[in-house]
Coordinates of C-alpha atoms in Angstrom, one line a residue:
Chain A
M1 CA 130.0 -47.1 82.1
S2 CA 128.9 -45.4 85.3
K3 CA 125.4 -45.1 83.9
A4 CA 125.3 -48.8 83.1
A5 CA 126.4 -49.6 86.6
V6 CA 123.6 -47.5 88.1
G7 CA 121.0 -48.9 85.6
A8 CA 121.9 -52.5 86.4
G9 CA 120.0 -52.0 89.6
P10 CA 119.8 -55.8 90.5
G11 CA 123.5 -56.3 90.5
S12 CA 124.5 -53.1 92.2
G13 CA 122.1 -52.3 95.1
S14 CA 120.6 -55.5 96.4
S15 CA 123.8 -57.6 96.7
L16 CA 124.9 -55.1 99.4
D17 CA 121.5 -55.2 101.1
S18 CA 121.0 -58.0 103.6
D19 CA 117.3 -59.0 104.0
L20 CA 117.4 -57.4 107.4
G21 CA 118.5 -54.0 106.0
K22 CA 115.7 -54.1 103.5
D23 CA 113.0 -54.3 106.1
S24 CA 113.4 -50.7 106.9
F25 CA 111.9 -49.5 103.6
H26 CA 110.3 -52.6 102.0
G27 CA 107.9 -53.0 104.9
R28 CA 107.2 -56.4 106.6
R29 CA 108.3 -59.3 104.5
W30 CA 106.1 -62.2 105.8
P31 CA 102.9 -61.3 103.9
L32 CA 104.9 -61.1 100.7
Y33 CA 106.6 -64.4 101.4
S34 CA 103.3 -66.2 102.2
L35 CA 101.9 -65.0 98.9
L36 CA 105.1 -66.1 97.1
A37 CA 104.7 -69.6 98.7
F38 CA 101.0 -69.7 97.7
G39 CA 102.0 -68.7 94.1
Y40 CA 104.6 -71.5 93.9
A41 CA 102.2 -74.0 95.3
F42 CA 99.6 -73.0 92.8
L43 CA 102.1 -73.4 90.0
Y44 CA 103.6 -76.7 91.2
V45 CA 101.0 -78.8 93.0
P46 CA 98.9 -79.7 89.9
V47 CA 102.0 -81.0 88.2
L48 CA 103.2 -82.9 91.3
L49 CA 99.8 -84.5 91.6
L50 CA 99.9 -85.5 88.0
I51 CA 103.3 -87.2 88.5
I52 CA 102.1 -89.0 91.7
Y53 CA 99.0 -90.4 90.1
S54 CA 101.0 -91.6 87.1
F55 CA 102.3 -94.3 89.5
N56 CA 98.8 -95.3 90.5
E57 CA 97.7 -98.9 90.1
S58 CA 94.0 -98.0 89.4
R59 CA 92.7 -96.9 86.1
L60 CA 90.7 -94.3 88.0
V61 CA 93.2 -91.5 88.0
T62 CA 92.0 -89.9 91.2
V63 CA 91.7 -92.9 93.5
W64 CA 94.9 -94.2 95.0
A65 CA 95.2 -98.0 94.7
G66 CA 98.9 -98.7 95.2
F67 CA 102.1 -98.1 93.5
S68 CA 102.6 -99.4 89.9
T69 CA 104.6 -98.5 86.9
K70 CA 102.3 -100.4 84.5
W71 CA 101.1 -97.3 82.7
Y72 CA 104.7 -96.6 81.7
G73 CA 104.8 -100.1 80.2
E74 CA 101.6 -99.6 78.4
L75 CA 102.8 -96.2 77.1
L76 CA 105.9 -97.8 75.6
R77 CA 103.8 -100.4 73.8
N78 CA 101.4 -97.8 72.3
Q79 CA 102.7 -97.7 68.8
Q80 CA 100.4 -95.0 67.7
L81 CA 101.6 -92.8 70.5
L82 CA 105.3 -93.6 69.7
D83 CA 104.8 -92.7 66.1
A84 CA 103.2 -89.4 67.0
A85 CA 106.0 -88.6 69.5
W86 CA 108.7 -89.4 66.8
L87 CA 106.9 -87.1 64.3
S88 CA 106.7 -84.3 66.9
V89 CA 110.4 -84.6 67.9
R90 CA 111.5 -84.5 64.3
I91 CA 109.3 -81.4 63.6
A92 CA 110.6 -79.8 66.8
A93 CA 114.3 -80.4 65.9
V94 CA 114.0 -79.0 62.4
N95 CA 111.9 -76.1 63.6
A96 CA 114.3 -75.2 66.4
S97 CA 117.3 -75.3 64.1
I98 CA 115.8 -73.1 61.4
A99 CA 114.1 -70.8 63.9
L100 CA 117.5 -70.4 65.6
V101 CA 119.1 -69.1 62.4
L102 CA 116.2 -66.8 61.5
G103 CA 115.7 -65.5 65.0
T104 CA 119.4 -64.8 65.5
L105 CA 119.5 -62.9 62.1
A106 CA 116.5 -60.9 63.3
A107 CA 118.2 -60.1 66.6
N108 CA 121.4 -59.0 64.7
A109 CA 119.3 -56.8 62.6
L110 CA 117.7 -55.1 65.6
V111 CA 120.8 -54.7 67.7
R112 CA 123.5 -54.1 65.1
H113 CA 121.8 -52.3 62.3
G114 CA 120.3 -49.3 64.1
R115 CA 117.4 -47.5 62.7
F116 CA 117.1 -49.1 59.3
R117 CA 114.1 -48.3 57.0
G118 CA 111.1 -50.5 57.9
R119 CA 112.4 -51.2 61.4
T120 CA 109.0 -50.4 63.0
G121 CA 107.3 -52.9 60.7
F122 CA 110.0 -55.4 61.3
E123 CA 109.6 -55.2 65.1
L124 CA 105.8 -55.4 64.8
L125 CA 106.2 -58.6 62.8
L126 CA 108.5 -60.0 65.4
T127 CA 106.3 -59.1 68.4
A128 CA 103.0 -60.1 67.0
P129 CA 103.6 -63.9 66.9
L130 CA 104.4 -63.8 70.7
V131 CA 100.9 -62.8 71.7
M132 CA 98.7 -63.6 68.7
P133 CA 96.1 -66.2 69.6
D134 CA 96.9 -69.6 68.2
V135 CA 93.6 -70.0 66.5
I136 CA 94.3 -67.0 64.3
I137 CA 97.9 -68.1 63.4
G138 CA 96.6 -71.6 62.7
L139 CA 93.7 -70.6 60.5
S140 CA 95.6 -67.9 58.6
L141 CA 98.5 -70.3 57.8
L142 CA 96.2 -73.0 56.7
L143 CA 94.4 -70.6 54.3
L144 CA 97.8 -69.6 53.0
F145 CA 98.8 -73.2 52.4
V146 CA 95.5 -73.9 50.6
A147 CA 95.9 -70.8 48.5
L148 CA 99.5 -71.6 47.6
Q149 CA 98.6 -75.2 46.7
Q150 CA 95.8 -73.9 44.4
T151 CA 98.0 -71.4 42.6
L152 CA 101.5 -72.9 42.7
G153 CA 100.9 -76.6 43.4
W154 CA 103.1 -76.3 46.5
P155 CA 103.1 -77.6 49.2
P156 CA 101.9 -80.9 47.7
G157 CA 100.1 -81.9 50.9
R158 CA 99.8 -80.9 54.5
G159 CA 101.9 -82.6 57.2
F160 CA 105.6 -82.4 58.2
T161 CA 106.5 -79.5 56.0
T162 CA 103.5 -77.3 56.7
I163 CA 103.6 -77.9 60.5
T164 CA 107.3 -77.1 60.6
I165 CA 106.9 -73.9 58.6
A166 CA 104.1 -72.8 60.9
H167 CA 106.2 -73.6 64.0
I168 CA 109.2 -71.7 62.7
T169 CA 107.1 -68.6 62.2
F170 CA 106.2 -68.2 65.8
S171 CA 109.4 -69.9 67.3
M172 CA 111.7 -67.5 65.6
A173 CA 110.1 -64.6 67.4
Y174 CA 110.9 -66.2 70.8
V175 CA 114.5 -66.9 69.7
A176 CA 114.9 -63.3 68.6
V177 CA 113.8 -62.0 72.0
I178 CA 116.3 -64.2 73.9
V179 CA 119.2 -63.6 71.5
R180 CA 118.5 -59.9 71.2
A181 CA 118.6 -59.4 75.0
R182 CA 122.0 -61.1 75.1
L183 CA 123.4 -59.2 72.1
A184 CA 122.3 -55.9 73.6
R185 CA 124.0 -56.6 76.9
M186 CA 127.2 -58.0 75.4
D187 CA 130.5 -56.4 75.9
R188 CA 131.8 -55.4 72.5
S189 CA 135.4 -54.6 73.4
L190 CA 136.6 -58.0 72.2
E191 CA 134.9 -57.5 68.8
E192 CA 136.4 -54.1 68.5
A193 CA 139.8 -55.3 69.3
A194 CA 139.6 -58.0 66.7
M195 CA 138.3 -55.5 64.1
D196 CA 141.2 -53.1 65.0
L197 CA 143.6 -56.0 64.4
G198 CA 142.1 -56.4 60.9
A199 CA 139.8 -59.4 61.3
R200 CA 136.9 -59.4 58.7
P201 CA 133.4 -58.7 60.1
L202 CA 132.1 -62.2 59.3
K203 CA 135.2 -63.8 60.9
V204 CA 134.7 -61.6 64.0
Y205 CA 131.0 -62.6 64.2
L206 CA 131.7 -66.3 63.8
S207 CA 134.7 -66.6 66.1
I208 CA 133.9 -64.0 68.7
T209 CA 130.3 -63.0 68.8
L210 CA 128.7 -66.4 68.4
P211 CA 130.7 -68.1 71.2
L212 CA 129.9 -65.1 73.5
I213 CA 126.2 -65.5 72.9
A214 CA 126.2 -69.3 72.8
P215 CA 124.2 -69.7 76.1
A216 CA 121.4 -67.6 74.6
L217 CA 121.6 -69.6 71.4
L218 CA 121.2 -72.8 73.4
A219 CA 118.3 -71.4 75.4
G220 CA 116.7 -70.2 72.1
W221 CA 117.0 -73.6 70.5
L222 CA 115.6 -75.4 73.5
L223 CA 112.7 -73.0 73.8
A224 CA 111.9 -73.3 70.1
F225 CA 112.1 -77.1 70.5
T226 CA 109.7 -77.2 73.4
L227 CA 107.3 -74.7 71.9
S228 CA 107.0 -76.9 68.9
L229 CA 106.6 -80.1 70.9
D230 CA 103.8 -78.4 72.8
D231 CA 101.7 -76.9 70.1
L232 CA 98.3 -78.3 69.6
V233 CA 96.2 -75.6 68.0
I234 CA 98.4 -74.5 65.1
A235 CA 99.4 -78.0 64.2
S236 CA 95.7 -79.1 64.2
F237 CA 95.0 -76.5 61.6
V238 CA 97.9 -77.1 59.3
S239 CA 98.3 -80.8 59.5
G240 CA 96.8 -83.3 57.1
P241 CA 95.6 -86.8 57.2
G242 CA 98.3 -89.2 58.5
S243 CA 100.3 -86.6 60.3
T244 CA 99.2 -86.6 63.9
T245 CA 101.6 -84.9 66.3
L246 CA 101.9 -85.9 69.9
P247 CA 99.8 -83.0 71.3
M248 CA 97.0 -83.8 68.8
L249 CA 97.0 -87.4 70.0
V250 CA 97.1 -86.3 73.7
Y251 CA 94.2 -83.9 73.1
A252 CA 92.1 -86.5 71.4
S253 CA 92.7 -88.9 74.3
V254 CA 92.2 -86.2 77.0
R255 CA 88.9 -85.1 75.5
M256 CA 87.6 -88.6 76.3
G257 CA 88.6 -88.1 79.9
V258 CA 91.5 -88.5 82.3
S259 CA 93.8 -91.4 81.5
P260 CA 96.7 -92.8 83.5
Q261 CA 98.8 -93.3 80.3
I262 CA 98.7 -89.5 79.7
N263 CA 99.8 -89.0 83.3
A264 CA 102.8 -91.3 82.6
L265 CA 103.6 -89.4 79.4
A266 CA 103.3 -86.1 81.2
T267 CA 105.7 -87.3 83.9
I268 CA 108.3 -88.3 81.2
I269 CA 107.9 -84.9 79.5
V270 CA 108.2 -83.0 82.8
A271 CA 111.3 -85.0 83.8
V272 CA 113.1 -84.4 80.4
V273 CA 112.2 -80.7 80.3
S274 CA 113.2 -80.1 83.9
L275 CA 116.6 -81.8 83.3
A276 CA 117.2 -79.8 80.2
V277 CA 116.2 -76.5 81.8
V278 CA 118.4 -77.2 84.9
I279 CA 121.4 -78.0 82.7
A280 CA 120.8 -74.9 80.5
G281 CA 120.3 -72.8 83.7
L282 CA 123.6 -74.1 85.1
T283 CA 125.6 -73.4 81.9
M284 CA 124.1 -69.9 81.7
R285 CA 124.7 -69.0 85.3
R286 CA 128.2 -67.8 84.8
P287 CA 128.0 -65.9 81.5
Q288 CA 131.2 -64.6 80.1
G289 CA 131.7 -61.2 78.5
E290 CA 128.6 -59.8 80.1
R291 CA 128.6 -56.5 81.9
P292 CA 128.4 -56.9 85.7
Chain B
M1 CA 139.5 -46.6 63.6
M2 CA 139.2 -45.1 60.1
A3 CA 139.8 -48.4 58.5
R4 CA 137.1 -49.9 60.6
L5 CA 134.6 -47.3 59.6
Q6 CA 135.5 -47.7 56.0
R7 CA 135.0 -51.4 56.2
L8 CA 131.6 -51.0 57.7
T9 CA 130.3 -48.9 54.9
T10 CA 131.4 -51.1 52.0
G11 CA 130.5 -54.5 50.7
P12 CA 130.3 -56.9 53.6
R13 CA 128.2 -54.5 55.6
Q14 CA 125.6 -54.3 52.8
L15 CA 125.5 -58.0 52.5
S16 CA 125.1 -58.4 56.3
R17 CA 122.2 -55.9 56.2
L18 CA 120.6 -57.9 53.4
V19 CA 120.9 -61.2 55.2
N20 CA 120.1 -60.0 58.8
I21 CA 117.1 -57.9 57.9
G22 CA 116.0 -59.4 54.6
L23 CA 115.7 -63.1 55.5
P24 CA 113.6 -62.8 58.6
Y25 CA 111.5 -60.0 57.0
L26 CA 110.9 -62.2 54.0
W27 CA 109.9 -65.2 56.1
L28 CA 107.5 -63.2 58.3
G29 CA 106.1 -61.4 55.4
L30 CA 105.3 -64.6 53.6
F31 CA 104.2 -66.7 56.5
F32 CA 102.8 -64.2 58.9
L33 CA 101.6 -61.1 57.1
L34 CA 100.4 -62.5 53.8
P35 CA 98.2 -65.1 55.6
F36 CA 96.2 -62.3 57.2
V37 CA 95.5 -60.8 53.8
I38 CA 94.2 -64.2 52.7
V39 CA 92.0 -64.5 55.8
L40 CA 90.5 -61.1 55.0
G41 CA 89.9 -62.3 51.4
I42 CA 88.3 -65.6 52.4
S43 CA 86.1 -63.9 55.1
L44 CA 84.5 -62.2 52.0
A45 CA 83.9 -65.4 50.1
E46 CA 80.9 -67.6 50.2
P47 CA 80.9 -71.0 51.8
A48 CA 80.5 -73.8 49.3
L49 CA 80.4 -77.5 49.2
A50 CA 83.7 -77.8 47.5
Q51 CA 87.3 -78.5 48.2
P52 CA 88.4 -76.0 49.6
P53 CA 84.9 -75.1 50.9
Y54 CA 84.6 -71.5 49.7
T55 CA 83.9 -69.8 46.4
A56 CA 86.5 -67.8 44.4
L57 CA 86.6 -64.1 45.0
W58 CA 87.1 -63.2 41.4
E59 CA 86.6 -64.8 38.0
W60 CA 87.1 -63.8 34.4
V61 CA 83.6 -63.4 33.0
E62 CA 84.7 -62.8 29.5
E63 CA 87.8 -61.6 27.7
G64 CA 89.1 -58.5 29.6
V65 CA 86.3 -58.5 32.2
L66 CA 87.2 -59.4 35.8
A67 CA 84.3 -59.9 38.1
I68 CA 84.9 -59.5 41.8
R69 CA 82.4 -60.8 44.2
L70 CA 82.7 -59.7 47.8
N71 CA 80.2 -61.5 50.0
L72 CA 79.5 -59.7 53.3
Q73 CA 77.2 -62.5 54.5
S74 CA 79.6 -63.8 57.1
Y75 CA 79.9 -60.4 58.7
L76 CA 76.2 -59.9 58.6
L77 CA 75.7 -63.2 60.3
L78 CA 78.2 -62.2 63.0
A79 CA 76.3 -58.9 63.6
E80 CA 72.8 -60.5 63.5
D81 CA 73.3 -63.7 65.6
E82 CA 73.7 -62.6 69.2
L83 CA 75.7 -65.7 70.0
Y84 CA 78.9 -64.3 68.4
L85 CA 78.8 -60.9 70.0
T86 CA 78.1 -62.6 73.4
A87 CA 81.1 -64.9 72.9
L88 CA 83.3 -62.0 72.0
L89 CA 82.2 -59.9 75.0
S90 CA 82.4 -62.9 77.3
S91 CA 86.0 -63.7 76.1
L92 CA 87.0 -60.1 76.7
W93 CA 85.4 -60.2 80.2
I94 CA 87.1 -63.6 81.1
A95 CA 90.4 -62.3 79.8
L96 CA 90.1 -59.1 81.8
I97 CA 89.2 -60.9 85.1
C98 CA 92.1 -63.3 84.6
T99 CA 94.5 -60.5 83.9
L100 CA 93.5 -58.8 87.1
L101 CA 93.8 -62.0 89.1
C102 CA 97.3 -62.6 87.5
L103 CA 98.3 -59.1 88.5
L104 CA 97.0 -59.5 92.1
L105 CA 99.0 -62.7 92.6
G106 CA 101.9 -62.0 90.2
Y107 CA 102.8 -58.5 91.4
P108 CA 103.6 -59.5 95.0
M109 CA 105.5 -62.5 93.7
A110 CA 107.5 -60.5 91.3
Y111 CA 108.2 -57.9 94.0
A112 CA 109.3 -60.6 96.5
I113 CA 111.6 -62.2 93.9
A114 CA 113.1 -58.8 92.7
T115 CA 113.9 -57.8 96.3
A116 CA 115.2 -61.2 97.4
S117 CA 118.9 -61.7 98.0
E118 CA 120.8 -62.5 94.8
R119 CA 121.3 -66.2 95.6
W120 CA 117.6 -66.8 96.1
R121 CA 116.6 -64.7 93.1
V122 CA 118.2 -67.1 90.5
L123 CA 116.4 -70.1 92.0
L124 CA 113.0 -68.3 92.4
L125 CA 113.2 -67.0 88.9
M126 CA 114.1 -70.4 87.5
L127 CA 111.0 -71.8 89.3
I128 CA 108.8 -69.3 87.5
V129 CA 110.3 -70.0 84.1
L130 CA 110.2 -73.8 84.5
P131 CA 106.5 -74.5 84.1
F132 CA 106.6 -72.2 81.1
W133 CA 108.7 -74.9 79.5
T134 CA 106.6 -77.9 80.3
S135 CA 103.7 -78.8 78.1
F136 CA 100.8 -76.3 78.3
L137 CA 98.3 -79.0 77.3
I138 CA 99.5 -81.3 80.0
R139 CA 99.3 -78.6 82.7
V140 CA 95.7 -77.8 81.7
Y141 CA 95.0 -81.6 81.8
A142 CA 96.4 -81.7 85.3
W143 CA 93.5 -79.5 86.4
M144 CA 90.9 -81.9 84.9
G145 CA 92.0 -84.6 87.4
I146 CA 91.9 -82.1 90.3
L147 CA 88.6 -80.4 89.6
K148 CA 86.5 -83.4 88.4
S149 CA 83.4 -84.2 90.5
N150 CA 85.2 -87.3 91.7
G151 CA 88.6 -85.6 91.4
I152 CA 91.3 -84.9 93.9
L153 CA 90.0 -81.6 95.3
N154 CA 86.5 -83.1 95.9
N155 CA 88.0 -86.2 97.5
V156 CA 90.1 -84.2 99.9
L157 CA 87.2 -81.8 100.8
L158 CA 84.8 -84.7 101.3
S159 CA 87.2 -86.7 103.5
L160 CA 87.9 -83.6 105.6
G161 CA 84.1 -83.2 106.0
V162 CA 84.2 -79.6 104.6
I163 CA 81.5 -80.5 102.1
E164 CA 78.9 -83.2 101.9
Q165 CA 78.2 -83.2 98.2
P166 CA 81.0 -83.0 95.6
L167 CA 81.4 -79.6 94.1
Q168 CA 80.8 -79.1 90.4
I169 CA 83.8 -77.1 89.3
L170 CA 85.0 -78.7 86.1
H171 CA 83.1 -77.5 83.1
T172 CA 82.1 -74.3 84.8
P173 CA 83.5 -70.8 84.2
L174 CA 85.4 -71.0 87.5
A175 CA 87.5 -73.8 86.1
V176 CA 88.3 -71.6 83.0
Y177 CA 89.4 -68.8 85.3
I178 CA 91.7 -71.1 87.3
G179 CA 93.1 -72.6 84.1
I180 CA 93.9 -69.3 82.5
V181 CA 95.4 -67.7 85.6
Y182 CA 97.5 -70.8 86.2
S183 CA 98.7 -71.0 82.6
Y184 CA 99.5 -67.3 82.1
L185 CA 100.8 -66.3 85.5
P186 CA 104.5 -66.6 84.4
F187 CA 103.8 -64.2 81.6
M188 CA 102.7 -61.6 84.1
I189 CA 105.6 -62.2 86.6
L190 CA 108.5 -62.0 84.1
P191 CA 108.0 -58.5 82.7
L192 CA 107.1 -57.2 86.2
Y193 CA 110.2 -58.8 87.6
A194 CA 112.3 -57.3 84.8
N195 CA 110.8 -53.9 85.6
L196 CA 111.1 -54.1 89.3
T197 CA 114.8 -55.2 89.3
R198 CA 115.6 -52.0 87.4
L199 CA 113.8 -49.9 90.0
D200 CA 116.1 -47.6 92.0
F201 CA 115.4 -48.7 95.5
G202 CA 117.4 -45.7 96.8
L203 CA 114.1 -43.8 96.2
L204 CA 112.3 -46.0 98.7
E205 CA 115.1 -45.6 101.1
A206 CA 114.9 -41.8 100.8
A207 CA 111.1 -42.0 101.3
A208 CA 111.7 -44.1 104.4
D209 CA 114.3 -41.6 105.7
L210 CA 111.9 -38.8 105.3
G211 CA 109.4 -40.6 107.4
C212 CA 107.2 -42.2 104.7
R213 CA 105.5 -45.4 105.8
P214 CA 106.3 -48.5 103.6
W215 CA 102.7 -48.6 102.2
R216 CA 102.7 -44.9 101.3
A217 CA 106.1 -45.2 99.7
F218 CA 104.9 -48.2 97.7
L219 CA 101.8 -46.4 96.4
A220 CA 103.7 -43.2 95.7
V221 CA 107.0 -44.5 94.3
T222 CA 107.1 -48.2 93.4
L223 CA 103.6 -48.6 91.9
P224 CA 103.9 -45.6 89.4
L225 CA 107.4 -46.6 88.4
S226 CA 106.4 -50.2 87.8
L227 CA 103.5 -49.2 85.6
P228 CA 105.3 -50.1 82.3
G229 CA 105.8 -53.6 83.7
I230 CA 102.2 -53.9 84.8
I231 CA 101.0 -52.9 81.4
A232 CA 103.4 -55.2 79.6
G233 CA 102.5 -58.2 81.8
S234 CA 98.8 -57.4 81.5
M235 CA 99.0 -57.3 77.7
L236 CA 101.0 -60.6 77.6
V237 CA 98.2 -62.2 79.6
F238 CA 95.2 -60.5 78.1
I239 CA 95.8 -60.8 74.4
P240 CA 96.4 -64.5 74.1
A241 CA 93.7 -65.2 76.8
V242 CA 91.0 -63.5 74.7
G243 CA 91.6 -66.0 71.9
E244 CA 92.3 -69.0 74.1
F245 CA 90.9 -72.3 72.8
V246 CA 92.4 -75.3 74.8
I247 CA 91.4 -74.0 78.3
P248 CA 87.7 -73.3 77.6
D249 CA 87.5 -76.5 75.6
L250 CA 88.9 -78.8 78.2
L251 CA 87.9 -77.1 81.5
G252 CA 84.9 -75.0 80.4
G253 CA 81.4 -76.2 79.9
P254 CA 78.6 -75.3 77.5
Q255 CA 78.0 -72.0 79.4
T256 CA 81.5 -70.7 78.8
L257 CA 81.4 -69.0 75.4
M258 CA 84.7 -68.0 74.1
V259 CA 85.5 -66.7 70.7
G260 CA 88.6 -68.9 70.1
K261 CA 86.5 -72.0 70.8
M262 CA 83.8 -70.7 68.5
L263 CA 86.3 -70.1 65.7
W264 CA 87.5 -73.7 66.1
T265 CA 84.0 -75.1 66.0
E266 CA 83.0 -73.1 62.9
F267 CA 86.2 -74.3 61.2
F268 CA 86.4 -77.9 62.2
S269 CA 82.8 -78.9 62.9
N270 CA 80.7 -76.7 60.7
K271 CA 83.4 -76.4 57.9
D272 CA 82.4 -72.8 57.4
W273 CA 85.7 -71.3 56.5
P274 CA 84.4 -67.9 55.5
L275 CA 82.7 -67.5 58.9
A276 CA 85.7 -68.7 60.8
S277 CA 87.8 -66.1 58.8
A278 CA 85.4 -63.4 59.6
L279 CA 85.6 -64.3 63.3
A280 CA 89.4 -64.2 63.1
I281 CA 89.2 -60.7 61.5
L282 CA 86.9 -59.5 64.3
L283 CA 89.1 -60.9 67.0
L284 CA 92.2 -59.2 65.3
A285 CA 90.3 -55.9 65.2
V286 CA 89.5 -56.1 68.9
L287 CA 93.1 -57.0 69.8
V288 CA 94.8 -54.2 67.8
V289 CA 94.5 -51.6 70.5
P290 CA 96.1 -53.7 73.3
F291 CA 98.7 -54.9 70.8
V292 CA 99.8 -51.3 69.9
L293 CA 100.0 -50.6 73.6
L294 CA 102.4 -53.5 74.1
Q295 CA 104.4 -52.5 71.0
R296 CA 104.9 -48.9 72.4
L297 CA 106.2 -50.3 75.7
E298 CA 108.6 -52.5 73.9
E299 CA 110.0 -49.5 72.0
N300 CA 110.4 -47.5 75.2
W301 CA 112.1 -50.5 76.8
E302 CA 114.5 -50.9 74.0
R303 CA 115.3 -47.1 73.9
R304 CA 116.2 -47.4 77.6
L305 CA 118.5 -50.4 76.9
E306 CA 120.2 -48.3 74.2
D307 CA 120.6 -45.3 76.5
E308 CA 122.2 -47.5 79.1
R309 CA 124.7 -48.8 76.6
S310 CA 125.8 -45.4 75.4

């Protein structure tokens, strides 16, 4: 326990340090803070400009011609876009749910099953989708689906199913990372107590472990959902005629140039996602059962 | 205690192993590993005007005779046509420069966040993670409006009188650099932050007590200790950046050759599936080394986590 307390550096040392005290050995803080400010400006100004110009009257996205919400109205009347959005949301929801289950199982395997045979390969397969360029994942999955169709006759066509399978494959790796970190840091004394009192392992897992890691499960589900909603490259490879996802439609429109409707869409996405992240962040702030 | 141990070694434990390890393994094997084998196979096929547009690798010539045809044409083409090699080298170069830029900006940011007071740290970290959740495509699109010749940046600079002619930034390599650094910066900051928060700042204090100036202490203590974080962050930026498609396609111009974009063009425009597959194999081969490096770090990281637990 003492080792854990030392290792948990962030919680132990810095809460005692005031910013003033740190100056003595961290050096002057202002150059650091100005870089920090620049970095945040770099990350946020483009998105802010995007949002501001979504309320622009003019079709020319970059010339300000007065406040208007007409692009939002046009967006809501764009049936093609609404269809694509609905398809994307359905894919994202199914993907997030299945990826959550598979990713959590994988996290259990890594944290709870020690050094099982084939563990290195298992970890390799779980890390690779995190960094693998999208074009490679997309191409390879398409070729798999084509080969499967030729030999087994399944999948019958490309669309909802193939896109969802492709998304699960990379989303589950992200879920596994989040859930694994949480499982590894979890205090197991409650589980041990329940076991000693004779509860069955499955019962312990369902009624103690899962509630304790619930914030990570929520974060994992949300991340899988947004990753799927955001994917252009992989979906372009594995989709078929008649199944255009929202990013595919946005991409086609953006290639033609900047359009205020896309700005409006972007604003809605940013608003929804920010809200979800803030809510998730607030629920995760006071985690229970975690070591201090 | 004994009863618990016994329970762990019998039935339910076995079933739990099977489900926890088996299901994800099966899924990744089928939908992640097997596809690479097929890509390798199709990179050795011949393009054809058919559906799908490649020839079969094997056929039964007569009873009991299986003929396998491996066509190396796609690889020869990659080797002969300078365009592909140039694209690969230029992708590696662009990814390298962007990784360094991310490090230069990301390290001070991660350091500032890691050493901020606890209350600030949560907020600052959330602000790093937030853009990571909003649409990547839309964030790249945002730069189109800024960098266009009649875009926001040029309008501002023109009205301030800094420039007389609009700058051509969109559709140049510079726009690609900006786009990649912008999109991948959080991937650099997060592992660096994770590493720096675990750093024992007592060491820095000791160095200061012994009369070491902050900069010397940083170079002698902090930097070497944060090396795992630097490498992890760099790999998380470098590997996907090499194969990036959206950014060079939307922000780059005809001069920016990148292998991800080339693969896309071979596949979607030229319908040459074998050549696209060969390009994918080439890209994979180049990325194996950085990937193994990343994997090693992950293993060390995990071992440290386990050490802390015990």
